[in-house]
XYZ file of C-alpha atoms in Angstrom:
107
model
C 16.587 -97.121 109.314
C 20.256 -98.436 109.130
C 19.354 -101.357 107.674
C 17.330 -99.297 104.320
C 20.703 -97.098 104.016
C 22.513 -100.704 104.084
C 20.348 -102.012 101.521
C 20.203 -99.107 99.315
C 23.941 -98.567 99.150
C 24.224 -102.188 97.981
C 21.787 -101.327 95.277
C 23.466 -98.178 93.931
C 26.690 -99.976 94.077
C 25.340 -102.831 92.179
C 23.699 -100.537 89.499
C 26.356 -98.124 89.148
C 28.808 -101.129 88.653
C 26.240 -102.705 86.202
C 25.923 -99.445 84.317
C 29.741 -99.544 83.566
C 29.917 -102.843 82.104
C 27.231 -102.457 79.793
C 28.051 -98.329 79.152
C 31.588 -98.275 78.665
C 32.737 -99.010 74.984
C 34.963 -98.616 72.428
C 33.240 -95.201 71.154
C 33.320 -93.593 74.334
C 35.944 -94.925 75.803
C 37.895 -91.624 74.994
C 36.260 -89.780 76.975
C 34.940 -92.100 80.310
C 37.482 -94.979 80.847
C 40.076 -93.540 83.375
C 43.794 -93.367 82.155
C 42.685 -93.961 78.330
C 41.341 -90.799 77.752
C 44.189 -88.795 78.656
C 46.874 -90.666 76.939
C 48.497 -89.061 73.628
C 47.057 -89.844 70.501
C 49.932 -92.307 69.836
C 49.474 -94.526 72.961
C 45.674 -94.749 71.915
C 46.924 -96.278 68.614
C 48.804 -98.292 70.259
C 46.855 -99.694 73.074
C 44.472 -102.260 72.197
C 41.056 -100.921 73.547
C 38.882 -103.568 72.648
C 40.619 -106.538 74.137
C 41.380 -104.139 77.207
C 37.043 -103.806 76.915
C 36.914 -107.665 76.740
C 38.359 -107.881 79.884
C 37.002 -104.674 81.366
C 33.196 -105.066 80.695
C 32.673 -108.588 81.926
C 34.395 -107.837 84.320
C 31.960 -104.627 86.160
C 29.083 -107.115 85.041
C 30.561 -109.453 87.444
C 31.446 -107.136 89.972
C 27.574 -105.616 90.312
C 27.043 -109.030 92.062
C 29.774 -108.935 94.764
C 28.035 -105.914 97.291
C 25.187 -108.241 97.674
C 26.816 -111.410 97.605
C 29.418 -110.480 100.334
C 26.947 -108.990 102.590
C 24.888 -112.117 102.816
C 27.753 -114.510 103.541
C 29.244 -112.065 106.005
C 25.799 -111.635 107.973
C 26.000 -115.188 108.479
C 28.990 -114.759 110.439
C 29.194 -111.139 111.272
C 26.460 -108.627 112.971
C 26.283 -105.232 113.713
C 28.735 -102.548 112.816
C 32.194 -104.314 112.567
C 29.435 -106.488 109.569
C 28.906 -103.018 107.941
C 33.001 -102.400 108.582
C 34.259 -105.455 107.680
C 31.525 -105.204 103.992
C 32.826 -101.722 103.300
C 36.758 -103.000 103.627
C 36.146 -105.846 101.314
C 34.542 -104.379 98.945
C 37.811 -103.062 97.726
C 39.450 -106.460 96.944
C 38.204 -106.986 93.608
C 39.805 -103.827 92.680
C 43.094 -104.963 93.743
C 42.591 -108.279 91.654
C 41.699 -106.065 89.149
C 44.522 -103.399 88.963
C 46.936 -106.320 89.226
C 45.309 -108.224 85.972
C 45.102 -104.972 84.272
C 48.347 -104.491 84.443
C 49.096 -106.789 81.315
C 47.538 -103.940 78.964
C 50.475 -101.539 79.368
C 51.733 -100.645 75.949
């Protein structure tokens, strides 16, 4: 039974990333992409959301294959629950790569 909840939270994960890359865009951007949608109207002018797009997109379409990707290399190496614990933890690194590249887009 652990290992279905395992495998279905890697496939959610993997779809709901998926569904970002290809859903987010430039028209609704205003109202789904984080941090965007509640800056002034001036920022928005400003702030140039489809190169910020050309990085974000690709990037979520990427990302949908890291859940199942790290699991199998760390089941070589890892069992049990500190596998499932050591998954979850790293499943936050890209995110840290990612706030750090996004960075450059401050206007």
């Amino acid at each position: 039974m652990e290992t279905i909840i395992v495998i279905i939270t890697i496939i959610v994960m993997s779809l709901i990333y998926l569904f970002i890359g290809f859903g987010i865009n430039k028209d609704n951007a205003k109202y789904l992409l984080a941090g965007y949608n509640t800056m002034p109207s001036e920022k928005k002018h400003s702030f140039d959301i489809e190169k910020y797009l050309k990085f974000f997109n690709p990037f979520f379409k990427r990302l949908s294959l890291y859940p199942p990707l790290t699991f199998v290399l760390l089941s070589i190496f890892l069992d049990g629950d500190f596998l499932i614990l050591v998954w979850a933890l790293s499943q936050m690194l890209p995110f840290v790569w990612f706030t750090i590249k996004s960075l450059r887009f401050q206007t």
